[in-house]
Tab-separated table of C-alpha atoms in Angstrom:
chain	number	residue	atom	x	y	z
A	11	UNK	CA	-4.026	1.506	7.086
A	12	UNK	CA	-2.302	2.854	4.039
A	13	UNK	CA	-0.203	5.968	3.846
A	14	UNK	CA	-1.474	8.331	1.231
A	15	UNK	CA	-0.153	10.621	-1.434
A	16	UNK	CA	-2.036	12.215	-4.276
A	17	UNK	CA	-5.577	10.958	-4.819
A	18	UNK	CA	-7.683	9.597	-2.013
A	19	UNK	CA	-10.885	7.689	-2.066
A	20	UNK	CA	-12.658	4.747	-0.492
A	21	UNK	CA	-11.114	1.408	-1.317
A	22	UNK	CA	-13.702	-0.471	-3.382
A	23	UNK	CA	-14.775	-3.868	-2.210
A	24	UNK	CA	-13.411	-6.506	-4.574
A	25	UNK	CA	-16.104	-8.020	-6.782
A	26	UNK	CA	-17.065	-11.567	-6.003
A	27	UNK	CA	-15.232	-14.133	-8.073
A	28	UNK	CA	-16.616	-17.457	-9.120
A	29	UNK	CA	-13.215	-18.842	-10.051
A	30	UNK	CA	-12.211	-19.990	-6.579
A	31	UNK	CA	-14.282	-23.049	-5.738
A	32	UNK	CA	-13.942	-26.336	-3.878
A	33	UNK	CA	-11.578	-26.824	-0.959
A	34	UNK	CA	-8.347	-24.883	-0.462
A	35	UNK	CA	-5.235	-26.257	-2.132
A	36	UNK	CA	-1.710	-25.511	-0.901
A	37	UNK	CA	1.136	-24.791	-3.230
A	38	UNK	CA	3.831	-26.856	-1.518
A	39	UNK	CA	7.191	-28.384	-2.315
A	40	UNK	CA	7.421	-26.908	-5.790
A	41	UNK	CA	11.018	-26.406	-6.829
A	42	UNK	CA	12.393	-23.177	-8.208
A	43	UNK	CA	14.202	-23.727	-11.491
A	44	UNK	CA	16.749	-21.093	-10.486
A	45	UNK	CA	17.315	-21.303	-6.741
A	46	UNK	CA	15.868	-24.766	-5.987
A	47	UNK	CA	14.151	-23.922	-2.711
A	48	UNK	CA	11.107	-25.129	-0.861
A	49	UNK	CA	7.678	-23.508	-1.067
A	50	UNK	CA	6.691	-22.172	2.315
A	51	UNK	CA	3.343	-20.436	1.780
A	52	UNK	CA	-0.150	-21.510	0.870
A	53	UNK	CA	-2.205	-20.543	-2.171
A	54	UNK	CA	-5.451	-18.646	-1.806
A	55	UNK	CA	-7.544	-21.588	-2.982
A	56	UNK	CA	-8.197	-24.133	-5.668
A	57	UNK	CA	-8.123	-22.625	-9.145
A	58	UNK	CA	-9.979	-23.506	-12.307
A	59	UNK	CA	-8.574	-26.228	-14.562
A	60	UNK	CA	-6.363	-23.820	-16.509
A	61	UNK	CA	-5.002	-22.140	-13.415
A	62	UNK	CA	-4.364	-25.453	-11.641
A	63	UNK	CA	-2.338	-26.672	-14.590
A	64	UNK	CA	-0.300	-23.472	-14.738
A	65	UNK	CA	0.280	-23.241	-10.988
A	66	UNK	CA	1.476	-26.828	-10.593
A	67	UNK	CA	5.153	-25.829	-11.145
A	68	UNK	CA	4.761	-22.592	-9.198
A	69	UNK	CA	7.775	-21.003	-7.600
A	70	UNK	CA	8.263	-21.020	-3.851
A	71	UNK	CA	7.815	-17.973	-1.692
A	72	UNK	CA	11.229	-16.845	-0.665
A	73	UNK	CA	13.452	-18.510	-3.251
A	74	UNK	CA	16.009	-18.631	-0.460
A	75	UNK	CA	19.177	-20.646	-0.175
A	76	UNK	CA	19.491	-22.187	3.266
A	77	UNK	CA	23.256	-21.821	3.417
A	78	UNK	CA	24.406	-18.269	4.130
A	79	UNK	CA	27.142	-17.004	1.881
A	80	UNK	CA	30.064	-15.354	3.652
A	81	UNK	CA	31.112	-12.794	1.087
A	82	UNK	CA	33.228	-9.723	1.644
A	83	UNK	CA	36.440	-7.970	0.862
A	84	UNK	CA	39.398	-7.574	3.161
A	85	UNK	CA	38.908	-5.027	5.946
A	86	UNK	CA	39.611	-1.428	5.067
A	87	UNK	CA	39.802	1.773	7.050
A	88	UNK	CA	36.497	3.320	5.965
A	89	UNK	CA	32.977	2.159	5.182
A	90	UNK	CA	32.007	1.639	1.558
A	91	UNK	CA	29.232	4.258	1.550
A	92	UNK	CA	29.806	7.279	3.801
A	93	UNK	CA	27.527	7.190	6.844
A	94	UNK	CA	24.291	9.108	6.378
A	95	UNK	CA	24.886	9.778	2.693
A	96	UNK	CA	21.956	7.737	1.355
A	97	UNK	CA	18.970	9.931	0.569
A	98	UNK	CA	15.531	9.076	-0.805
A	99	UNK	CA	14.070	11.039	-3.698
A	100	UNK	CA	10.274	10.776	-3.940
A	101	UNK	CA	7.969	11.535	-6.848
A	102	UNK	CA	4.183	11.050	-7.154
A	103	UNK	CA	2.686	10.038	-10.481
A	104	UNK	CA	-0.210	12.036	-11.980
A	105	UNK	CA	-3.637	11.446	-10.448
A	106	UNK	CA	-6.141	10.125	-12.988
A	107	UNK	CA	-8.496	7.267	-13.795
A	108	UNK	CA	-6.331	5.548	-16.422
A	109	UNK	CA	-6.233	1.769	-16.132
A	110	UNK	CA	-2.494	1.647	-16.857
A	111	UNK	CA	-0.139	4.318	-15.600
A	112	UNK	CA	2.787	5.404	-17.703
A	113	UNK	CA	6.227	4.605	-16.278
A	114	UNK	CA	7.194	7.344	-13.842
A	115	UNK	CA	10.681	8.108	-12.524
A	116	UNK	CA	12.268	9.673	-9.474
A	117	UNK	CA	15.642	11.101	-10.557
A	118	UNK	CA	18.763	11.043	-8.395
A	119	UNK	CA	20.697	14.312	-7.977
A	120	UNK	CA	23.463	14.901	-10.514
A	121	UNK	CA	26.494	12.717	-9.872
A	122	UNK	CA	24.696	10.289	-7.552
A	123	UNK	CA	24.007	6.610	-8.240
A	124	UNK	CA	20.700	4.826	-7.729
A	125	UNK	CA	21.061	1.995	-5.203
A	126	UNK	CA	17.484	0.714	-5.118
A	127	UNK	CA	13.947	1.942	-4.654
A	128	UNK	CA	10.330	1.302	-3.756
A	129	UNK	CA	6.716	2.139	-4.513
A	130	UNK	CA	3.366	2.927	-2.895
A	131	UNK	CA	0.003	2.687	-4.686
A	132	UNK	CA	-3.031	4.793	-3.762
A	133	UNK	CA	-6.325	3.519	-5.116
A	134	UNK	CA	-7.193	0.247	-3.468
A	135	UNK	CA	-6.652	-3.451	-3.841
A	136	UNK	CA	-7.052	-3.500	-7.629
A	137	UNK	CA	-4.012	-1.245	-8.200
A	138	UNK	CA	-1.076	-3.540	-8.967
A	139	UNK	CA	2.645	-2.661	-9.000
A	140	UNK	CA	4.171	-4.037	-12.218
A	141	UNK	CA	7.591	-2.353	-12.340
A	142	UNK	CA	10.262	-1.209	-9.889
A	143	UNK	CA	13.381	-0.599	-11.960
A	144	UNK	CA	16.747	0.980	-11.128
A	145	UNK	CA	18.112	2.855	-14.154
A	146	UNK	CA	21.637	4.089	-14.919
A	147	UNK	CA	22.389	6.227	-17.972
A	148	UNK	CA	25.084	8.646	-19.054
A	149	UNK	CA	22.635	11.439	-18.229
A	150	UNK	CA	21.970	10.308	-14.679
A	151	UNK	CA	20.362	7.658	-12.481
A	152	UNK	CA	16.731	7.127	-11.557
A	153	UNK	CA	14.204	4.628	-10.267
A	154	UNK	CA	11.126	3.872	-12.364
A	155	UNK	CA	7.744	2.516	-11.252
A	156	UNK	CA	4.715	1.401	-13.250
A	157	UNK	CA	1.328	0.277	-11.925
A	158	UNK	CA	-1.849	-0.967	-13.579
A	159	UNK	CA	-5.416	-1.716	-12.571
A	160	UNK	CA	-6.444	-5.350	-12.798
A	161	UNK	CA	-9.463	-6.464	-14.847
A	162	UNK	CA	-11.873	-5.091	-12.223
A	163	UNK	CA	-10.466	-1.585	-12.495
A	164	UNK	CA	-10.009	1.168	-9.920
A	165	UNK	CA	-13.202	3.064	-9.167
A	166	UNK	CA	-11.511	6.337	-8.160
A	167	UNK	CA	-8.796	8.603	-9.519
A	168	UNK	CA	-5.572	6.975	-8.362
A	169	UNK	CA	-1.808	7.215	-8.504
A	170	UNK	CA	1.395	5.838	-7.058
A	171	UNK	CA	4.573	7.177	-5.491
A	172	UNK	CA	8.145	6.390	-6.527
A	173	UNK	CA	11.062	6.154	-4.072
A	174	UNK	CA	14.674	6.244	-5.324
A	175	UNK	CA	17.592	5.509	-2.959
A	176	UNK	CA	20.490	7.692	-4.119
A	177	UNK	CA	24.044	8.319	-2.890
A	178	UNK	CA	27.454	9.551	-3.986
A	179	UNK	CA	29.567	6.406	-3.988
A	180	UNK	CA	33.303	5.797	-4.526
A	181	UNK	CA	34.234	4.455	-7.951
A	182	UNK	CA	36.023	1.562	-6.220
A	183	UNK	CA	32.658	0.031	-5.328
A	184	UNK	CA	32.008	-0.666	-8.991
A	185	UNK	CA	28.264	-0.112	-8.637
A	186	UNK	CA	26.439	-1.658	-11.589
A	187	UNK	CA	22.955	-2.813	-12.578
A	188	UNK	CA	22.739	-6.364	-13.902
A	189	UNK	CA	19.560	-7.348	-15.763
A	190	UNK	CA	17.979	-10.484	-17.176
A	191	UNK	CA	14.904	-10.580	-19.452
A	192	UNK	CA	13.045	-13.821	-20.058
A	193	UNK	CA	11.210	-14.839	-23.207
A	194	UNK	CA	7.450	-14.069	-23.212
A	195	UNK	CA	5.368	-16.685	-21.400
A	196	UNK	CA	1.785	-17.539	-20.516
A	197	UNK	CA	2.810	-19.508	-17.441
A	198	UNK	CA	1.135	-19.018	-14.096
A	199	UNK	CA	4.519	-17.914	-12.721
A	200	UNK	CA	7.882	-16.912	-14.113
A	201	UNK	CA	11.134	-15.574	-12.696
A	202	UNK	CA	14.176	-13.824	-14.106
A	203	UNK	CA	17.381	-14.051	-12.054
A	204	UNK	CA	20.207	-11.510	-12.373
A	205	UNK	CA	23.407	-12.663	-10.590
A	206	UNK	CA	26.055	-10.179	-9.485
A	207	UNK	CA	29.599	-10.570	-10.843
A	208	UNK	CA	32.072	-12.427	-8.646
A	209	UNK	CA	33.131	-10.433	-5.576
A	210	UNK	CA	30.051	-8.194	-5.543
A	211	UNK	CA	26.939	-8.214	-3.367
A	212	UNK	CA	23.383	-7.023	-3.737
A	213	UNK	CA	22.686	-3.536	-2.447
A	214	UNK	CA	19.357	-3.159	-4.270
A	215	UNK	CA	17.031	-4.956	-6.660
A	216	UNK	CA	14.098	-4.502	-8.996
A	217	UNK	CA	11.855	-6.089	-11.567
A	218	UNK	CA	9.494	-5.402	-14.428
A	219	UNK	CA	6.485	-7.145	-15.942
A	220	UNK	CA	5.517	-6.149	-19.481
A	221	UNK	CA	2.082	-6.783	-21.047
A	222	UNK	CA	0.536	-8.255	-17.903
A	223	UNK	CA	-2.465	-5.888	-17.990
A	224	UNK	CA	-2.514	-5.603	-14.203
A	225	UNK	CA	-3.244	-9.331	-13.880
A	226	UNK	CA	0.387	-10.321	-13.268
A	227	UNK	CA	1.996	-8.865	-10.159
A	228	UNK	CA	5.633	-8.386	-9.254
A	229	UNK	CA	7.735	-9.883	-6.476
A	230	UNK	CA	11.503	-9.696	-5.950
A	231	UNK	CA	13.398	-12.432	-4.114
A	232	UNK	CA	17.063	-13.057	-3.313
A	233	UNK	CA	19.260	-16.161	-3.214
A	234	UNK	CA	20.154	-16.111	0.469
A	235	UNK	CA	18.349	-16.342	3.784
A	236	UNK	CA	21.321	-14.856	5.624
A	237	UNK	CA	23.084	-11.512	5.721
A	238	UNK	CA	24.712	-11.653	2.281
A	239	UNK	CA	23.032	-12.087	-1.104
A	240	UNK	CA	24.512	-12.080	-4.593
A	241	UNK	CA	21.505	-12.691	-6.872
A	242	UNK	CA	17.969	-11.339	-7.079
A	243	UNK	CA	15.109	-12.688	-9.162
A	244	UNK	CA	12.022	-10.832	-10.346
A	245	UNK	CA	9.059	-13.126	-9.690
A	246	UNK	CA	5.849	-12.783	-11.724
A	247	UNK	CA	2.584	-14.511	-10.842
A	248	UNK	CA	-0.830	-14.336	-12.433
A	249	UNK	CA	-3.769	-13.332	-10.270
A	250	UNK	CA	-6.260	-15.822	-8.855
A	251	UNK	CA	-8.309	-16.289	-12.022
A	252	UNK	CA	-5.308	-16.356	-14.347
A	253	UNK	CA	-4.283	-14.282	-17.357
A	254	UNK	CA	-4.904	-15.354	-20.946
A	255	UNK	CA	-2.092	-13.391	-22.610
A	256	UNK	CA	1.685	-13.596	-22.783
A	257	UNK	CA	3.788	-11.428	-20.496
A	258	UNK	CA	7.518	-10.805	-20.064
A	259	UNK	CA	9.480	-10.532	-16.814
A	260	UNK	CA	12.833	-8.775	-16.293
A	261	UNK	CA	14.975	-8.878	-13.168
A	262	UNK	CA	17.440	-6.214	-12.005
A	263	UNK	CA	20.231	-6.525	-9.430
A	264	UNK	CA	22.181	-3.512	-8.162
A	265	UNK	CA	25.625	-4.872	-7.298
A	266	UNK	CA	28.652	-3.392	-5.524
A	267	UNK	CA	32.028	-4.450	-4.149
A	268	UNK	CA	32.335	-3.849	-0.371
A	269	UNK	CA	35.528	-2.391	1.053
A	270	UNK	CA	34.851	-3.552	4.609
A	271	UNK	CA	33.383	-6.942	5.527
A	272	UNK	CA	29.796	-6.478	6.681
A	273	UNK	CA	29.378	-3.097	4.972
A	274	UNK	CA	26.471	-4.480	2.942
A	275	UNK	CA	23.894	-6.624	4.705
A	276	UNK	CA	20.550	-8.154	3.858
A	277	UNK	CA	17.710	-8.474	6.390
A	278	UNK	CA	14.889	-10.848	5.482
A	279	UNK	CA	11.819	-12.129	7.304
A	280	UNK	CA	8.352	-13.568	6.686
A	281	UNK	CA	4.933	-12.736	8.114
A	282	UNK	CA	1.743	-14.804	7.825
A	283	UNK	CA	-1.888	-13.823	8.336
A	284	UNK	CA	-5.423	-14.986	7.634
A	285	UNK	CA	-6.668	-11.396	7.304
A	286	UNK	CA	-7.340	-9.681	3.979
A	287	UNK	CA	-4.331	-7.397	4.440
A	288	UNK	CA	-1.150	-7.021	6.429
A	289	UNK	CA	1.410	-4.299	7.019
A	290	UNK	CA	4.797	-4.786	8.659
A	291	UNK	CA	7.970	-2.743	9.254
A	292	UNK	CA	11.519	-4.015	8.876
A	293	UNK	CA	14.607	-2.281	10.277
A	294	UNK	CA	18.298	-2.248	9.428
A	295	UNK	CA	20.792	-3.316	12.104
A	296	UNK	CA	22.071	-0.521	14.309
A	297	UNK	CA	24.353	1.875	12.459
A	298	UNK	CA	23.237	0.784	8.969
A	299	UNK	CA	20.923	2.558	6.523
A	300	UNK	CA	18.645	1.367	3.743
A	301	UNK	CA	19.917	1.093	0.169
A	302	UNK	CA	17.156	-1.032	-1.384
A	303	UNK	CA	13.995	-3.102	-0.917
A	304	UNK	CA	12.634	-6.435	-2.133
A	305	UNK	CA	10.027	-9.037	-1.244
A	306	UNK	CA	7.064	-10.949	-2.548
A	307	UNK	CA	4.056	-13.174	-1.967
A	308	UNK	CA	3.350	-16.555	-3.541
A	309	UNK	CA	-0.392	-16.879	-2.885
A	310	UNK	CA	-2.560	-16.071	-5.940
A	311	UNK	CA	-4.684	-12.952	-5.534
A	312	UNK	CA	-2.214	-11.241	-3.164
A	313	UNK	CA	0.188	-8.448	-4.003
A	314	UNK	CA	2.142	-5.555	-2.512
A	315	UNK	CA	0.641	-2.098	-2.355
A	316	UNK	CA	3.443	-0.600	-0.276
A	317	UNK	CA	7.159	-1.350	-0.311
A	318	UNK	CA	8.644	1.942	0.828
A	319	UNK	CA	11.080	3.654	3.229
A	320	UNK	CA	9.520	5.280	6.267
A	321	UNK	CA	11.666	8.420	6.015
A	322	UNK	CA	13.703	10.090	3.276
A	323	UNK	CA	16.805	11.225	5.189
A	324	UNK	CA	19.271	8.356	5.805
A	325	UNK	CA	16.363	5.898	6.194
A	326	UNK	CA	16.731	2.739	8.275
A	327	UNK	CA	13.129	1.427	8.424
A	328	UNK	CA	10.889	0.253	5.579
A	329	UNK	CA	7.151	-0.449	5.587
A	330	UNK	CA	5.664	-3.352	3.633
A	331	UNK	CA	1.926	-3.599	3.000
A	332	UNK	CA	0.021	-6.197	1.005
A	333	UNK	CA	-3.597	-7.126	0.368
A	334	UNK	CA	-5.584	-10.005	-1.048
A	335	UNK	CA	-8.024	-9.145	-3.835
A	336	UNK	CA	-10.144	-12.162	-2.861
A	337	UNK	CA	-11.333	-13.272	0.574
A	338	UNK	CA	-8.466	-15.415	1.900
A	339	UNK	CA	-9.454	-18.964	2.814
A	340	UNK	CA	-6.349	-19.629	4.880
A	341	UNK	CA	-2.972	-18.202	5.918
A	342	UNK	CA	-0.854	-16.385	3.346
A	343	UNK	CA	2.729	-15.298	3.788
A	344	UNK	CA	4.469	-12.054	2.881
A	345	UNK	CA	8.260	-12.090	2.595
A	346	UNK	CA	10.068	-8.801	3.174
A	347	UNK	CA	13.710	-7.999	2.398
A	348	UNK	CA	15.805	-4.890	2.916
A	349	UNK	CA	19.391	-4.087	1.920
A	350	UNK	CA	21.427	-2.032	4.365
A	351	UNK	CA	24.847	-0.381	4.316
A	352	UNK	CA	27.143	1.374	6.765
């Protein structure tokens, strides 16, 4: 099912957990403190007393605003990003048996800006993506990924792959990375929203979880269900049996000012399954190419293992793959989001 790079090995069966007992309990109608939207997916099951208390105010899958924002600049003669100019730089991390991988970057070519990125883990269900961060410095742009094994560990040598979306962009777009870091928390969920400045739209997004020890996974949601989004939020959730420590979540939005209305578009959808895993593609509208990726899952015990472009040359299709580290007791929903540009 999974594409591979670097180390290969059989995916270990997840150890049985005694935490999930009693009948299944849905996480429904919990309100996001930032976007105020409705929960649409179910939890993996009833948690222990500590987890139930922490998940009570859990954030909804999607964090979407029902009203589409019509944002754009006045029409201009040319597209904001020259057609076919977006390229994907890939970089595999070292293959080893370390429980926590060091942050690893894919660097954009000199003079190009990072627009967004993705990641792919190789090692099984207990390898958890904890960072997907766009980075801009005076010395160049890059996209950084970190992954960690959860408390059950990864039984084989494993690694991950980094994908950076890079392009030469006009200065008039005002491409910038906006970030927001929350205070440390021990909550079952947390989210850090990074709004774009007025007049700019999302063309990419990212997030980072610090000190989660592989037991807090990363999701990235946006503030619109339509074609235009102006804010992304990094969403952190503890795994099914909770996490005893404090962790910190940071959100990143890559923002730009379009020169033609409709130059930048978001495509978002949701998929539900009762299986232990699911993998789905998502495509840009005709004539548009990928600039960034986002998405997430609300059910405890589920997380992305693949959020990556299908090709590296002017990509237009992304593949999203997620698994549950516990046997699912009901449907769980994966939300997928791509950012596209002409």
